[in-house]
Amino acid sequence: MAIEEHGASAGNFTTGQTTSTETEQFENTLRPKTFDDYIGQADVKRNLKVFVQAAKKREETLEHTVFYGPPGLGKTTLSMILAHEMNSQLRITSGPALEKPGDLAAILTNLKEGEFLFIDEIHRLRMPVEEILYSAMEDFAIDLVVGKGPSARTMRLDIPKFTLIGATTRFSMLAGPLRDRFGHVEKLRFYEAPEIQEILTRSAKILDIEIETSAAEKLSYCARRTPRIANRLLRRMRDFAEIQHEGVITDTVVEQGLKSLSIDEKGLDYSDQDYLKNLCEKFGGGPVGLSTMAAAMGEEENTIEEVIEPFLIMEGFIQKTPRGRIVTDLAWSHLGLKSPVTQNQNGGQTIML
Ligand code: ADE
């Protein structure tokens, strides 16, 4: 399977990963290529395998699919696997890269029958671009406006049958007509620690890194339940092991390494800790609105909502309420601080005097 990436200009496919960063290259080396190599997301994988088999049996293209969930959980990887399992190619672009309808039209008309188009951050598509997608997804045709002024007319152009894969961290931001055109909607979840441990072990083997089982287990609790973070931590631990120790990743390497990176025993990194400290120390535990949190942290609202908060909610450190974000008792005790309020028996809050 070949993977082609689309840059900012229309039709500008750059073959392979020539423009990718070092981190992306590293990620690509570790990406599983088949369902059998992919660890975790068991329910999603089970369904996708059936859909692939069914499409192949009927000699059809796979229905359009959308993956949603926090970053780093495997949306791109699963899309690559789908294209591979369908013996096809994946072309990659993103919502913000498609500036004009013509950018998307150029890509769609260059697709070959059965190919996959991956649009990352599909919730960030501009409306005129998104509208091109509607007929492309439904009828495999696009309506082009030819000419200008009173003599302008629309011309319908057939395009090859293809599979659109959308990836988003914000499923609720997709417009109804776009959402309805996806045959498969798959939510990716945070991973369990044993799955992260398995991913770490697999990655270490591929990269020829020696890691003790107990060290991999320890590390698995500190990766925010996210493969991308697990693999990044593995790379950092390799650095510590090679420079400050004997080369092998041991419990000691992990303990000292995590401390150097300011990652605590629950896997909270600097941003998570900063978020909780702000919420507790500046705002008495909340409720606080998103924009206030963003200003207090000097962080973008999107990053807070899409990257930091999902994990803190998942781990039970914060809750989102209609009045804003509040911390839980778990957060107070994790920070070693005393909560000014306790939950009363009716679930309401009681101020401790
Ligand atoms: N590397 C990153 N994500 C992975 C996964 N889900 N399974 C195996 N290796 C991975």
Coordinates of N, CA and C and ligand atoms in Angstrom, one line a residue, residues 30 32 37-39 191 199 202 227 231, ligand 1:
L30 N 6.6 2.5 13.6 CA 5.9 1.7 14.6 C 4.5 1.3 14.3
P32 N 1.3 -0.3 13.2 CA 0.9 -1.7 12.7 C 0.3 -1.5 11.3
D37 N -1.8 -7.0 13.7 CA -0.7 -6.3 14.4 C -1.2 -5.3 15.4
Y38 N -2.4 -4.9 15.2 CA -3.0 -3.7 15.9 C -3.5 -4.2 17.3
I39 N -3.0 -3.5 18.3 CA -3.3 -3.8 19.7 C -4.4 -2.9 20.2
Y191 N -6.9 3.6 26.0 CA -6.4 2.2 26.2 C -6.3 1.8 27.6
I199 N 1.8 -2.6 23.6 CA 2.3 -1.7 22.6 C 3.8 -1.3 22.8
R202 N 6.0 -4.2 22.0 CA 6.1 -4.4 20.5 C 7.0 -3.3 19.9
P227 N -1.4 5.4 22.9 CA -0.2 4.8 22.3 C 0.9 5.8 21.8
N231 N 4.7 5.6 23.1 CA 5.9 5.5 22.2 C 6.9 6.6 22.4
Ligands
ADE1 N1 1.6 1.6 17.9 C1 0.8 2.6 18.0 N2 -0.4 2.2 18.2 C2 -0.4 0.9 18.2 C3 -1.4 -0.1 18.3 N3 -2.7 0.2 18.6 N4 -1.1 -1.4 18.2 C4 0.2 -1.7 18.0 N5 1.2 -0.8 17.8 C5 0.9 0.5 17.9

